[in-house]
Each structure stands twice: as C-alpha cells, then as structure tokens.
Amino acid sequence: MRVLLLGSGGREHALARTLAADNDVTDLHAAPGNPGIAAVAATHPVDLADIAAVTALARSTAPALVVVGPEAPLVAGLGDALRAAGIACFGPGRRAAMLEGSKSFAKQVMMAAGIPTARARTCTSEDEAAAALAEFGPPFVVKADGLAAGKGVVVTGDRAAALAHARAAGTVVIEEFLDGPEVSLFAVTDGTTAVPLLPAQDFKRAGDGDSGPNTGGMGAYAPLGWAPPRLATEVLAGVIQPAIDEMRRRGSPYRGLLYAGLSLTAGGVRVIEFNARFGDPESQVVLDRLASPLAGLLAAAAAGSLAGAGPLRWAPGAAVTVVIAAEGYPAAPVKGDPIHGIDHAERVPGAHVLHAGTATDGAGRLLSAGGRVLNVVGTGPDLATARDVAYRAAGAIEMRGGWYRRDIAEAAAHSRLSPPPQPQTSPALSQMSSAAGQTSAAARDAGGDSPASPTGP
C-alpha cells in the first residue's frame, strides 16, 4: 500500500514512524514533512492551506490512502476535495470537522446527542461574556470558538483576564468548570462503526505542577493504570458512538479520527472537547503502544469497512513522551537554534526522538523551527521505567534556551493508590484524584510560570 501522510509536526512523525513499520506499507510519502519524517518517507513541499495543490500532489503520487494529520486543512474541506477526486482519505469532511472547528457547534451536537458535558453559553459580545462569567463563577473557563492550535482556552480565577480573553477572541464559549483529571481517548471511525484506541493523559500547562499558560501539550503517557478498566468501552458507548450517530443523522458522516477530551469528575465522565484528528502529544505514546498494523485500520475507516476489523492488539508496558520546547514558548518561541545530541538520546535503550518543530539550514544543520521542537519518547515494562528512559534521553539533547517540564507522569508513575469509590451516577467511571498524575483542575487556574528545565545533561 502506498500512503501519503500530510503534516509536519510531532504527531505526523509519530504516524510516519508507525506507518513505516507496517509491513503493508510499501511506499510512504509525506508532505511537507520535517527532517525526522524525511528519514522514513519521501517528502514533498506543499502548502497544506492550498487545497488544490494538495489534491494535485495526491493525484501525482497516486496513494492508496491519504492520512491527514493537522486539523486546519480538514476544517477547510481537504477531506471533501480528496474524496471528490476519487482519492481515499482518512479524515473527516469540512462539516464533520466542525466538531473541532467550532466549540459552539460541538456543544450543539453534544446536547442533541445526550452526551455529558459542562453547561455552557456561546457569547458574541462583551456583555454576553460578562453575564456568562457571572452565571458560572470562578474558576472561569473561556474558549475561543474557532481553531487556536490548542492555545485558545483560558482557565483562570481572574475575572478581568477571562473577560479580556473573551474580548480578544470574539465569539467564545464560556462554560462551567469541570473538576477532575483529564483523559484523552481517540476513536477511529468510518461514520458508523468506531474502534477506540488506548486512553492517554497529556499535560497542557507550561510549567511543573500544572502552572503557567496553556500550551499545545508538554508531555503525555499511556496506559493509565489508575483508570477504570472499562473506561474506553464506556466512553465509546456514551460519548463517541452518540456523536457519530448524530453527525450521520445531520447528513455529515464522520470518517476519520475522533478525539474526545474528557474530565473524570465526581459525577462521572464529562466531555471537555472534541478534536477532528490525532492528539499531539498523546499520539506519540498511543501509537508507540499499538501492536496492530495501522495502515489497514485507517484504510478500513476510509473505505467504510471497520465493522469487519478485528480487535486491536497493544504492546505490553508503557510509554512516556516529554516535549522539548523553544525559549519563549508558548508566547513567542525563538527559532533557529542548533540542536545537538539526538543520536546520543536514541542510544538510551527504549528511547526514540520525534521531530515536532525542526528544519535544516543550507549546511544541513538541524535547527529549531517551532515552539514545541522535539518529542522524546521513553518506553519500558512499567510507567516508572518509561519515564526514567524519557528523561535520561531528554537530558542528552542540547539546544540553547530549550526547556521541558520535569513532572510528566510523575504522580502516576510513583502512586500506589487505588481508584477511589465509584460515583453513583456512573457505575464504571470512578472519581479520580492524585493517582491520575494531574492535580485537581481547581489547582490549575492560571498560575504563574514555574522554573523550566534546560536541555542538556
């Protein structure tokens, strides 16, 4: 099978690595790719915002399957254009991708489908925003309605800061605060059938202890040893399948990857958001644990034949990823700094490095080219070992101004706690506490930046 992968970040490098290891993939192409992806795929320069150019590239490379990594081209209708050209595509069409493209639309779908989520108001003026903030009270949760690269959400106890974010964003969704650990669950779907992947947890705040501003994600781990064993099954039944059924009822079948961001509250599971693509950096650990061939699974979703797919197989053990970020991230990341030591990092047994925001100069030197520059993945027979591997490998990489959180998966790796008693409203979804590896959401309102760890030994 020839596959064309679209995208250039850490998620796409994780996808490329997994597809390249699939025996069914005989020819892997990527556009535009990055220096890490170029080691396992033939790369092609293209502007993913130019749908006509991407479609022309797909025609010229003649893949059996196109896998769309990032969300913006999906929301712009790339999936529709590829399918109209007779090219199999893993990724939802424009109307279905609005589950990520509009927070307000996603809330409407959740309400119509009976999916548990936070109470919310869509606000288009400052007066409406002020009224919603007063209704729900602190901590205030304000979400830009459209795409914001994972940085459009403000959670704060400061009403003025919440109102300022609403004013700057224009249309926003303001909702009640959900107190509980967050979990990411991906599901591959063909518009009718859905197959859940391994639940994971990521870390959105920039600083240790979940302090500082929201980011695209500073690290992740899987599996979740503290989570209810039937979490994926119950979320599939109560969240994923109802969303897919509702989109089909609306005439916009959802084909691709549906990402559910969840909060495990005292009252049961609640949906924080939907995304229309693999999460980043959760994909880096979930795909590392996947033992089933990936290409056939994605192709079955694109073809509408997931009902015949067998159960997925998962590798034993655990994976942890640590994001190395550039100086100034997330506000104003510095680019162009040389990167050294990846070869040393990958000599750590059980470690590998994924490129997220890198480029090469005319002399072939590897440079930083984004806010989140590298994803260092550690694996091992248990979470504590995987975490140690990831941090030993991260410590071998040198980049001026580079930094990373030091507490990714720390609480989960060292906890000996069992899940607390289950809430009456959800017999199989337990209220979680520090065993989840995240602090309570109440402690995650907009705190100040914490000291960051520089890269290098």
XYZ file of C-alpha atoms in Angstrom, residues 21-328:
308
model
C 6.965 -0.101 10.457
C 3.768 -1.535 8.943
C 4.551 -4.389 6.538
C 1.525 -3.459 4.435
C 3.033 -0.028 3.654
C 5.347 -0.470 0.684
C 5.787 3.215 -0.184
C 5.431 6.099 2.269
C 5.227 9.749 1.186
C 4.797 12.830 3.378
C 4.020 16.470 2.670
C 5.546 18.717 3.711
C 7.131 16.551 6.405
C 10.103 17.527 8.553
C 13.728 16.349 8.908
C 12.706 13.430 11.126
C 9.912 12.296 8.817
C 12.313 12.543 5.859
C 14.312 9.666 7.363
C 11.375 7.257 6.843
C 9.367 8.794 3.976
C 9.780 10.620 0.674
C 8.851 14.230 1.401
C 7.210 16.794 -0.886
C 6.993 20.568 -0.341
C 3.386 21.767 -0.303
C 1.268 24.383 1.443
C -1.449 22.444 3.258
C -3.684 25.525 3.118
C -3.696 25.242 -0.689
C -6.289 22.515 -1.179
C -5.860 22.472 -4.962
C -2.092 21.980 -4.625
C -2.512 19.188 -2.088
C -5.078 17.460 -4.273
C -2.745 17.729 -7.256
C 0.075 16.221 -5.206
C -2.182 13.352 -4.183
C -3.062 12.729 -7.824
C 0.606 12.701 -8.837
C 1.745 10.356 -6.059
C -1.304 8.096 -6.547
C -1.573 6.768 -2.985
C -3.994 4.072 -1.904
C -4.666 6.218 1.161
C -4.117 9.828 2.245
C -3.812 10.400 6.012
C -4.443 13.993 7.078
C -2.583 14.929 10.265
C -3.468 18.527 11.245
C -6.905 20.000 11.827
C -6.825 23.211 9.770
C -6.889 21.517 6.327
C -9.752 19.282 7.479
C -11.817 22.245 8.653
C -11.043 23.917 5.307
C -12.528 20.935 3.442
C -9.482 18.988 2.280
C -11.124 15.642 3.025
C -14.063 16.547 0.790
C -11.767 17.643 -2.047
C -9.729 14.440 -1.935
C -12.782 12.196 -1.899
C -14.317 14.194 -4.752
C -11.134 13.470 -6.733
C -11.587 9.748 -6.095
C -8.755 9.537 -3.543
C -9.286 7.543 -0.326
C -8.809 9.850 2.659
C -8.557 9.245 6.392
C -10.017 12.439 7.819
C -13.490 13.962 8.163
C -15.081 16.331 5.667
C -15.471 20.035 6.392
C -18.908 19.841 8.021
C -17.940 16.912 10.222
C -14.612 18.545 11.165
C -16.567 21.439 12.660
C -16.707 19.317 15.793
C -13.249 20.794 16.310
C -13.622 23.881 14.140
C -16.361 25.371 16.317
C -16.703 24.860 20.061
C -20.263 26.163 19.820
C -21.185 23.622 17.142
C -19.635 20.815 19.185
C -21.762 21.808 22.172
C -24.882 21.753 19.990
C -24.045 18.230 18.829
C -23.376 17.066 22.379
C -26.675 18.492 23.598
C -28.608 16.895 20.726
C -26.931 13.525 21.262
C -27.283 13.495 25.055
C -23.507 13.464 25.588
C -22.488 14.557 29.118
C -20.588 17.854 29.082
C -20.263 21.107 31.003
C -23.082 23.659 30.910
C -22.064 26.463 28.566
C -23.032 29.705 26.838
C -21.917 30.923 23.414
C -21.097 34.631 23.633
C -20.575 37.106 20.805
C -20.375 40.336 22.815
C -18.657 41.582 25.944
C -21.985 41.959 27.723
C -22.905 38.341 26.978
C -19.490 37.195 28.161
C -19.789 39.169 31.399
C -23.207 37.636 32.065
C -21.911 34.113 31.435
C -18.932 34.648 33.735
C -21.308 35.799 36.456
C -23.569 32.792 35.868
C -20.864 30.138 36.144
C -18.471 31.856 38.567
C -14.764 31.114 39.095
C -12.655 29.376 38.038
C -13.642 30.878 34.695
C -13.378 28.755 31.542
C -13.289 30.759 28.302
C -12.780 29.034 24.935
C -12.263 30.702 21.578
C -14.928 29.299 19.275
C -12.607 28.575 16.324
C -9.270 26.847 15.833
C -6.481 28.130 18.061
C -3.747 25.454 17.837
C -4.519 24.177 21.325
C -3.989 27.590 22.930
C -7.456 29.161 22.697
C -8.577 28.202 26.205
C -8.129 30.283 29.335
C -8.898 28.813 32.772
C -8.437 31.443 35.445
C -9.717 32.805 38.723
C -9.161 36.349 37.423
C -12.415 37.721 36.001
C -10.642 40.562 34.217
C -8.294 38.123 32.453
C -11.235 35.928 31.453
C -13.124 38.911 30.048
C -10.018 40.136 28.207
C -9.638 36.746 26.525
C -13.292 36.779 25.513
C -12.912 40.288 24.102
C -9.822 39.329 22.095
C -11.261 36.065 20.789
C -14.582 37.476 19.572
C -17.029 34.572 19.668
C -16.338 32.386 22.694
C -17.846 29.518 24.618
C -17.915 30.137 28.370
C -18.697 27.111 30.463
C -18.812 25.787 33.981
C -15.563 24.496 35.430
C -15.070 20.717 35.498
C -13.037 19.472 38.455
C -11.333 16.170 37.735
C -8.351 14.612 35.963
C -8.337 14.855 32.181
C -8.104 11.899 29.813
C -7.758 11.733 26.033
C -9.472 8.959 24.107
C -9.119 8.532 20.335
C -11.504 6.503 18.203
C -11.103 5.504 14.570
C -14.465 5.629 12.791
C -15.922 5.070 9.332
C -19.072 7.085 10.046
C -20.991 4.147 11.511
C -18.597 1.905 13.425
C -15.948 3.149 15.861
C -12.872 1.456 17.322
C -11.389 3.028 20.479
C -7.648 3.357 20.985
C -5.707 3.327 24.244
C -6.647 6.124 26.690
C -3.819 8.569 27.449
C -3.219 11.658 29.527
C -1.442 14.818 28.445
C -0.158 17.868 30.299
C -1.372 21.190 28.896
C 0.187 23.745 31.240
C 3.659 25.052 30.512
C 5.137 24.677 33.991
C 5.661 21.962 36.567
C 2.728 21.380 38.867
C 0.354 22.418 36.068
C 1.304 26.076 36.389
C 1.653 28.719 33.718
C -0.240 29.219 30.461
C -1.961 26.605 28.325
C 0.113 25.081 25.541
C -0.391 22.553 22.792
C 0.795 19.918 25.291
C 4.080 19.409 27.145
C 4.032 15.632 27.527
C 1.849 12.539 27.767
C 1.779 8.932 28.907
C -0.098 5.686 28.352
C -1.563 3.416 29.522
C -3.479 4.793 32.514
C -3.060 2.196 35.213
C -5.294 4.136 37.605
C -8.266 4.432 35.217
C -11.359 2.203 35.310
C -10.661 -0.896 33.181
C -13.808 -0.328 31.104
C -13.183 3.383 30.512
C -12.692 3.085 26.743
C -15.731 0.816 26.340
C -17.995 3.149 28.305
C -16.765 6.282 26.572
C -17.302 4.580 23.224
C -20.911 3.808 24.183
C -21.753 7.084 25.929
C -19.704 9.650 24.014
C -18.132 8.505 20.748
C -20.983 6.465 19.256
C -23.675 9.051 20.065
C -21.562 11.778 18.426
C -21.038 9.650 15.305
C -24.729 8.781 15.137
C -25.713 12.439 15.486
C -23.338 13.546 12.722
C -24.735 10.862 10.430
C -28.270 11.994 11.280
C -27.268 15.534 10.258
C -26.069 14.271 6.889
C -22.369 14.712 7.681
C -20.959 11.234 8.376
C -17.770 11.426 10.432
C -14.948 9.391 8.858
C -11.542 9.625 10.457
C -10.169 10.088 13.944
C -12.481 11.480 16.612
C -10.664 12.704 19.713
C -12.605 13.099 22.944
C -11.037 15.221 25.659
C -12.629 14.065 28.901
C -12.830 15.112 32.530
C -13.424 12.341 35.062
C -15.490 14.226 37.607
C -17.118 13.115 40.850
C -20.378 12.835 38.906
C -18.887 10.762 36.101
C -17.290 11.410 32.739
C -17.815 14.795 31.052
C -16.639 15.821 27.591
C -14.376 18.862 27.517
C -13.939 18.999 23.743
C -13.838 17.075 20.508
C -10.947 17.203 18.057
C -11.015 16.013 14.463
C -7.535 14.423 14.362
C -4.954 12.534 16.384
C -3.966 14.457 19.511
C -0.482 15.845 19.983
C 1.436 14.742 22.091
C -0.858 11.846 23.096
C -0.456 10.178 19.701
C 3.253 9.802 20.354
C 2.592 7.381 23.221
C -0.618 5.742 21.986
C 0.862 4.854 18.595
C 4.017 3.570 20.268
C 1.898 1.029 22.165
C -0.146 -0.060 19.127
C 0.815 -3.573 18.013
C -1.818 -3.911 15.294
C -0.960 -2.669 11.785
C -2.018 0.981 11.469
C -2.435 1.373 7.703
C -5.110 -1.291 7.349
C -7.092 0.195 10.243
C -7.078 3.692 8.726
C -7.839 2.336 5.249
C -10.832 0.415 6.609
C -12.166 3.616 8.155
C -11.736 5.475 4.871
C -13.485 2.665 2.976
C -16.374 2.273 5.418
C -15.443 -1.277 6.366
C -14.459 -1.001 10.029
C -17.201 -3.414 11.059
C -15.011 -6.233 9.759
C -11.885 -5.123 11.625
C -10.766 -7.376 14.439
C -9.854 -6.211 17.963
C -6.721 -4.121 18.277
C -3.575 -5.510 19.865
C -1.431 -3.459 22.243
C 2.195 -3.876 23.252
C 2.804 -4.546 26.944
C 4.469 -1.913 29.082
C 4.203 1.862 28.983
C 5.333 4.937 27.073
C 6.030 8.496 28.191
C 6.770 11.481 25.965
C 8.451 14.692 27.087
C 8.215 17.776 24.889
C 11.334 19.902 24.493
C 10.205 23.458 23.788
C 11.978 26.520 22.454
C 12.875 29.547 24.511
C 9.858 31.823 24.807
